[in-house]
CSV table of C-alpha atoms in Angstrom, one decimal:
chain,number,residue,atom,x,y,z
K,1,UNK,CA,11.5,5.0,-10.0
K,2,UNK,CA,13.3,8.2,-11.1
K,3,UNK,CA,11.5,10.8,-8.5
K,4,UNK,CA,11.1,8.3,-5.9
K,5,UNK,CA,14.4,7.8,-3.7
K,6,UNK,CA,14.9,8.4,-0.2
K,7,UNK,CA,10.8,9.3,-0.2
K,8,UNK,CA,9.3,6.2,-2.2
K,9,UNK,CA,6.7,5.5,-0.1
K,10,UNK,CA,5.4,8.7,0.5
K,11,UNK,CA,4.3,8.2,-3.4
K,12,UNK,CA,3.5,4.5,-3.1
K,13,UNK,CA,1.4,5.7,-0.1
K,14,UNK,CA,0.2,8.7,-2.1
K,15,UNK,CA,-1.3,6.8,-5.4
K,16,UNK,CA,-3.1,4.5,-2.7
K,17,UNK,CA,-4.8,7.6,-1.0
K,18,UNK,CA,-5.7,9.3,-4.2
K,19,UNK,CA,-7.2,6.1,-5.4
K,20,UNK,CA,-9.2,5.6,-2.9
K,21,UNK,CA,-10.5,8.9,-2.6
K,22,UNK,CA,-11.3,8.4,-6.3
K,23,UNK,CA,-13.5,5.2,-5.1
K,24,UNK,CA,-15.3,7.2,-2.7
K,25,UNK,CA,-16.3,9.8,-5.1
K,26,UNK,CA,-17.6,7.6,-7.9
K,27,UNK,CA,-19.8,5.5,-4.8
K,28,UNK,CA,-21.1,9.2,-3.6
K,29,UNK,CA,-21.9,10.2,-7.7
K,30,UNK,CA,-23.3,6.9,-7.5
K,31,UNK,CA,-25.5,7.1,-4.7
K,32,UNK,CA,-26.1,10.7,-5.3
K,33,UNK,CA,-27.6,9.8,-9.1
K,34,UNK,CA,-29.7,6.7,-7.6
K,35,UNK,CA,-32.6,7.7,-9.1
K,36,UNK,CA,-31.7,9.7,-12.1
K,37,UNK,CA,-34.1,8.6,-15.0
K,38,UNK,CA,-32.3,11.0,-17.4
K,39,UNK,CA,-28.5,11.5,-18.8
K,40,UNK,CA,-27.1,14.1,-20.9
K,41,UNK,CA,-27.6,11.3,-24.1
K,42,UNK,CA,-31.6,10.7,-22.6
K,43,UNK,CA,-30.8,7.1,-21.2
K,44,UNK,CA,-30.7,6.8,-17.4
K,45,UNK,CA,-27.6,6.6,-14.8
K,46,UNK,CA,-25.8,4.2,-15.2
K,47,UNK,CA,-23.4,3.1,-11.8
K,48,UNK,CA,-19.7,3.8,-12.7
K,49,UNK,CA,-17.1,1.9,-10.8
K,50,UNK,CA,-13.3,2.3,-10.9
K,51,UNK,CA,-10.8,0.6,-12.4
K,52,UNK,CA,-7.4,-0.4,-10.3
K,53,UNK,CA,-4.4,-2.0,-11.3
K,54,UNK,CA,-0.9,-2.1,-9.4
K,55,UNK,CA,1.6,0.1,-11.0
K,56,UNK,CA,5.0,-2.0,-11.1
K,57,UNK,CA,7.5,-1.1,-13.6
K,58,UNK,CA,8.7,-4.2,-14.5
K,59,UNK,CA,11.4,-4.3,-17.2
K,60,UNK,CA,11.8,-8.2,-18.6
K,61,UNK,CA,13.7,-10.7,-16.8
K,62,UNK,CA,14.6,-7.7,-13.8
K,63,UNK,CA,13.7,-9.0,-10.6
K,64,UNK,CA,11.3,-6.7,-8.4
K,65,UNK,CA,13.3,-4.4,-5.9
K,66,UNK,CA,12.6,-1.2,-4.4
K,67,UNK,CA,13.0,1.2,-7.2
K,68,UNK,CA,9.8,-0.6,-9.0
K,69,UNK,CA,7.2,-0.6,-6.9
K,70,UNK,CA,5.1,2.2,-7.6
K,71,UNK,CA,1.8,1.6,-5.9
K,72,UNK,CA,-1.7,1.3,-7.5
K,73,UNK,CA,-2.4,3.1,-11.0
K,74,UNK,CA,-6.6,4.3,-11.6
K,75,UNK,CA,-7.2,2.5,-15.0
K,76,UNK,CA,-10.3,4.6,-15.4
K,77,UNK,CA,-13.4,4.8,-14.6
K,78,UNK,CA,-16.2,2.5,-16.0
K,79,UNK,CA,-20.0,2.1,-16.6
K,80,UNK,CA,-21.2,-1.1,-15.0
K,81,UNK,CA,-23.1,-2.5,-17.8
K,82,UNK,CA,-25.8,-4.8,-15.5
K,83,UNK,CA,-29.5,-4.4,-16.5
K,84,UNK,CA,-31.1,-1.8,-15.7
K,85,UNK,CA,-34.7,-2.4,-13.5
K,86,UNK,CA,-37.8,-1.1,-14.3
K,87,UNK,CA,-40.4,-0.1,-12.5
K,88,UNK,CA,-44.0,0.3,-12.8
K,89,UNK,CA,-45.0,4.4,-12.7
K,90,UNK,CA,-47.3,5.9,-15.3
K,91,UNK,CA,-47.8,9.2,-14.6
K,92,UNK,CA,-43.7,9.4,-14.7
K,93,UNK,CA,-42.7,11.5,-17.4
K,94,UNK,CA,-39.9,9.1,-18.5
K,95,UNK,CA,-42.2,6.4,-18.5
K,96,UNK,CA,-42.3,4.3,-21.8
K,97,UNK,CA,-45.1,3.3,-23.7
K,98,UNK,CA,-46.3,0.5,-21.5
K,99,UNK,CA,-45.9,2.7,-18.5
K,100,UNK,CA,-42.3,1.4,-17.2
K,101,UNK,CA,-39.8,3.7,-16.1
K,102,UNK,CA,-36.3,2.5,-16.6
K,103,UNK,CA,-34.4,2.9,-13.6
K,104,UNK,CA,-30.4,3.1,-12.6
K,105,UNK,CA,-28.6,0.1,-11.9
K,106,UNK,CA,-27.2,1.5,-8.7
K,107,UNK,CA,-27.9,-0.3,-5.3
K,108,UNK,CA,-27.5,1.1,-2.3
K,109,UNK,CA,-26.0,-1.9,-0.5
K,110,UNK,CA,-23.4,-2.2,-3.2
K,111,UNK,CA,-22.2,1.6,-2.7
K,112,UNK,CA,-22.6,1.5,1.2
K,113,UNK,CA,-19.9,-1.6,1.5
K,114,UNK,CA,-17.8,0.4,-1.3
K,115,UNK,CA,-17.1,3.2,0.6
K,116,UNK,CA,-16.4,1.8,3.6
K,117,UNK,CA,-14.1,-0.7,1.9
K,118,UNK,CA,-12.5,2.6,0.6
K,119,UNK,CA,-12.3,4.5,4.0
K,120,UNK,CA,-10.6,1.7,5.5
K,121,UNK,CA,-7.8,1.2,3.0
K,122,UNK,CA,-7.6,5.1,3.3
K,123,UNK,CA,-6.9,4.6,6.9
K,124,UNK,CA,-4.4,1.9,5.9
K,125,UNK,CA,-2.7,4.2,3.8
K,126,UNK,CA,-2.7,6.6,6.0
K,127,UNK,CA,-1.0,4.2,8.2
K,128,UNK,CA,1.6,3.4,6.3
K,129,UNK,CA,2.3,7.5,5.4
K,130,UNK,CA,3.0,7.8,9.2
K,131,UNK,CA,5.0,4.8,9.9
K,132,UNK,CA,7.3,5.5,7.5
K,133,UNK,CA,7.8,9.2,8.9
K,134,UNK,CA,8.2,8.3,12.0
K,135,UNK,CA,11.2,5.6,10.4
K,136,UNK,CA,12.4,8.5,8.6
K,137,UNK,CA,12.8,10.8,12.1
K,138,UNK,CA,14.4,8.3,13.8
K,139,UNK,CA,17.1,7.7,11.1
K,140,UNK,CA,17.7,11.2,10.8
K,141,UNK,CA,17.9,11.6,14.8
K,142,UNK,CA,21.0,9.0,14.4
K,143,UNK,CA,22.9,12.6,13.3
K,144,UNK,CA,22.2,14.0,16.1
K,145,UNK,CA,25.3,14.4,18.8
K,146,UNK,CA,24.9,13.2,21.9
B,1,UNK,CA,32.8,-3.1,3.6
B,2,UNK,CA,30.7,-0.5,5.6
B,3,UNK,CA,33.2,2.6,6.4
B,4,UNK,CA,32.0,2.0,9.6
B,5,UNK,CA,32.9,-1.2,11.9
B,6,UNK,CA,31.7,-4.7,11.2
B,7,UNK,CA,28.9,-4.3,13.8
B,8,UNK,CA,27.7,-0.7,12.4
B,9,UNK,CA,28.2,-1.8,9.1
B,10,UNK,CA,25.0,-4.6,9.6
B,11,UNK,CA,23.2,-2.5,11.5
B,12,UNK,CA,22.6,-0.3,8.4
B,13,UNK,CA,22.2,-3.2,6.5
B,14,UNK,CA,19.5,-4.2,8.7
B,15,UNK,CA,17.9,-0.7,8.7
B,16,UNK,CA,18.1,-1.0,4.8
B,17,UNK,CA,16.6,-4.2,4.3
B,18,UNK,CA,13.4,-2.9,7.2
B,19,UNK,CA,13.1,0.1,5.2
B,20,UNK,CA,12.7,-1.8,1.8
B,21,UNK,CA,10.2,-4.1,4.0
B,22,UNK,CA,7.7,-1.1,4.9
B,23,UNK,CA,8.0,0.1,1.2
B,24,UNK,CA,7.0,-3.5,-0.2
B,25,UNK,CA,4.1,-3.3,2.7
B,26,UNK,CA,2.7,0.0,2.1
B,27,UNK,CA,3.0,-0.9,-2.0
B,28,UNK,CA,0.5,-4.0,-0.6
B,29,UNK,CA,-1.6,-1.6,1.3
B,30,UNK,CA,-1.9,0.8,-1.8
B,31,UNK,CA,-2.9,-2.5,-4.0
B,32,UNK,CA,-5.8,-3.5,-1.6
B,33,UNK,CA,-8.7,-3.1,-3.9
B,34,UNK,CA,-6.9,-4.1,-6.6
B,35,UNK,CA,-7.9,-7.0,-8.7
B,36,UNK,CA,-5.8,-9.6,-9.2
B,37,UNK,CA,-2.8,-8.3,-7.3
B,38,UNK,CA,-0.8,-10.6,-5.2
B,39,UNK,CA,1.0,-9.0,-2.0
B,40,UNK,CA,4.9,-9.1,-2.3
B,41,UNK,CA,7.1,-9.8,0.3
B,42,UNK,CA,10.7,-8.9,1.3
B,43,UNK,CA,12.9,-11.3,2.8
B,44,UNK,CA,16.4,-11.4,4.5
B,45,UNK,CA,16.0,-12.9,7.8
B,46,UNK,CA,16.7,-16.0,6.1
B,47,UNK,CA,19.7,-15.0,4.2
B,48,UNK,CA,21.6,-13.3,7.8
B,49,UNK,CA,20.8,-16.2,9.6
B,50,UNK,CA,22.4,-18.6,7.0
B,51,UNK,CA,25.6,-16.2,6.7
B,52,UNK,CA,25.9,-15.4,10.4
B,53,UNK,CA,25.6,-19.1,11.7
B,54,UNK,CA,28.4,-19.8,13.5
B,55,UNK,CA,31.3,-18.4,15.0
B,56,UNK,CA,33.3,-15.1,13.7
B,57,UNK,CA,32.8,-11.9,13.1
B,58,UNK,CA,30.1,-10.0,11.2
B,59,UNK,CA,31.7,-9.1,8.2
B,60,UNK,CA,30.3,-12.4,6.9
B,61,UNK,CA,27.3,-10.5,6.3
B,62,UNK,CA,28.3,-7.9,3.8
B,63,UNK,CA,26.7,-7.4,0.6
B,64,UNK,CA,23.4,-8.8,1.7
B,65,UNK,CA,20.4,-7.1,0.6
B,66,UNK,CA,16.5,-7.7,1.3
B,67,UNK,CA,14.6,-9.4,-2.0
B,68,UNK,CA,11.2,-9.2,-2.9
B,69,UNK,CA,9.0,-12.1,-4.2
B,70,UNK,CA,5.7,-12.9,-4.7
B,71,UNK,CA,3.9,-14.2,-1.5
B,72,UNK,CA,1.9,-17.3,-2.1
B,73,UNK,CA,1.0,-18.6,1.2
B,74,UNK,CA,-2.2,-16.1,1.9
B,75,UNK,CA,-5.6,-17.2,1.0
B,76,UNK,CA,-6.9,-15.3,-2.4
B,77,UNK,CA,-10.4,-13.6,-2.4
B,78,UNK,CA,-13.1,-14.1,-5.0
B,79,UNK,CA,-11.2,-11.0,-7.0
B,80,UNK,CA,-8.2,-12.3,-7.0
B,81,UNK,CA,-6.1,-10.1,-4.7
B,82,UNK,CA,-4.6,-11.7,-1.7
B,83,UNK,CA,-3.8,-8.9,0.6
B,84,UNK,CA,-5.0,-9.4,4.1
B,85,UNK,CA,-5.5,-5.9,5.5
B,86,UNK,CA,-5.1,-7.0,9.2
B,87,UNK,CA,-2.0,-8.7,8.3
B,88,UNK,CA,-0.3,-6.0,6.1
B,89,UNK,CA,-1.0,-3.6,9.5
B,90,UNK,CA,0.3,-6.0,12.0
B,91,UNK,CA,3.3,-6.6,9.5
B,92,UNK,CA,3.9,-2.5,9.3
B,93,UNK,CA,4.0,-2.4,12.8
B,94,UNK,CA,6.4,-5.5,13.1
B,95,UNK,CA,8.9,-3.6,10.6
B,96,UNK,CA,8.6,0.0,12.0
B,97,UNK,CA,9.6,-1.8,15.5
B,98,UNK,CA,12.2,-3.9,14.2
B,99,UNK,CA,13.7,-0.3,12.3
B,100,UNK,CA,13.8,1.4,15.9
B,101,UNK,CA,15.4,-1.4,17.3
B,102,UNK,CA,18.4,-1.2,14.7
B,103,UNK,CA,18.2,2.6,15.2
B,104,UNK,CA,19.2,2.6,19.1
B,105,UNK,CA,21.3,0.1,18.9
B,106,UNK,CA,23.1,1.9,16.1
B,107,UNK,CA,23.0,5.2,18.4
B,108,UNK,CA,24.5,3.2,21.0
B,109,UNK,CA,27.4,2.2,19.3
B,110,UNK,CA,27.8,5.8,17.7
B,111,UNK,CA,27.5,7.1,20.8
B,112,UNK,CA,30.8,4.3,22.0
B,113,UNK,CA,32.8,5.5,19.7
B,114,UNK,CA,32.0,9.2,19.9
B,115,UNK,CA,33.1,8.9,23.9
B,116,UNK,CA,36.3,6.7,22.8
B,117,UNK,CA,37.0,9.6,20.5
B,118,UNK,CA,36.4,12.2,22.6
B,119,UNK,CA,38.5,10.3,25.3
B,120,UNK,CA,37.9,12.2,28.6
């Protein structure tokens, strides 16, 4: 993996941490915009959710090892394109002809079970992060004379 | 041939092999949300077994090294992914115990042969 080496996992570790932080910002964005009627182009909120997918440099006919497992790549964040409800409010000022405000597609349930999907794997990563130190100190502690 | 002894020599070879383990588990770990992805797996238990069965000495076991496949055996959720969070922690811990086992026994015998050398 080039920079990798002796410290791999710290990175594969790394990439899994910063995408999941990147998961729990878009659900707070998400959450925090929940009722946002109005965007920059005039249409309302629209939930954004990330995109994941494992980063493995895999060359043709090479079998996996340890020098290409590079942990999880963010493909980008997305708009979810689900309909958007509306709701009934007249006296709103974004309120269309008929009296119907058209609302963000964000759900609270949704974003609640996203971040604590995303804490947890953050914890798991975490994990990982100090298992693999405390690996590293014992191997190192080997050069140590008794 | 380790530039060690026989017994030294697998020792490392066992550390090496538990070390590529935890990286294939924490690459797992990092691939948890992702969609699709199916958990890999390093194996070598299989392959010392087979080439220590038997009598003799440990040399037999030179030149071994972990691999990594695919793992099909774990149930795939509605996204596609088949990592199992519990499992991936209980497997971390597994590894980082099985590394400190190799360690102290490797200190053990570096410790033999730093007395023999020092011979008093």
């Amino acid at each position: 993996m080039g920079q990798g080496g002796l410290f791999s996992v710290t990175q594969i570790a790394s990439s899994g941490l910063a995408a999941e932080r990147l998961r729990m910002e878009v659900a707070a964005n998400n959450i925090a915009n929940a009722n946002s009627t109005r965007t920059a182009d005039g249409t309302p909120y629209r939930r954004q959710q990330v995109v994941f997918s494992a980063a493995m440099q895999k060359a043709m006919g090479k079998s996996i090892d340890g020098d290409n497992l590079t942990g999880v790549t963010i493909d980008g964040v997305q708009d979810d394109m689900s309909e958007l409800p509306k709701l009934y409010s007249p006296g709103h000022p974004h309120a269309d002809a008929d009296g119907f405000v058209t609302m963000p597609n964000v759900k609270l349930p949704h974003e609640m079970v996203d971040m604590m999907t995303a804490a947890r794997a953050y914890e798991a990563n975490l994990k990982s992060l100090q298992v693999f130190r405390n690996m590293t100190e014992q191997s190192l502690s080997l050069l140590k004379g008794s | 041939m380790s530039p060690l002894d026989a017994q030294s020599g697998l020792l490392s070879q066992l550390m090496d092999a538990s070390a590529l383990r935890q990286q294939v588990v924490t690459h797992n770990l990092a691939n948890l949300n992702t969609p699709g992805y199916q958990r890999l797996e390093a194996t070598f238990e299989d392959q010392f077994q087979k080439a220590l069965a038997g009598a003799g000495d440990v040399s037999r076991a030179d030149g071994i090294k972990a691999k990594v496949v695919a793992s099909k055996d774990a149930a795939t959720r509605s996204d596609g992914n088949n990592v199992d969070l519990d499992r991936e922690v209980g497997e971390l811990q597994r590894t980082a115990m099985m590394f400190q086992t190799y360690t102290k026994l490797l200190e053990a015998r570096l410790g033999m042969m730093r007395r023999a050398m020092d011979s008093r």
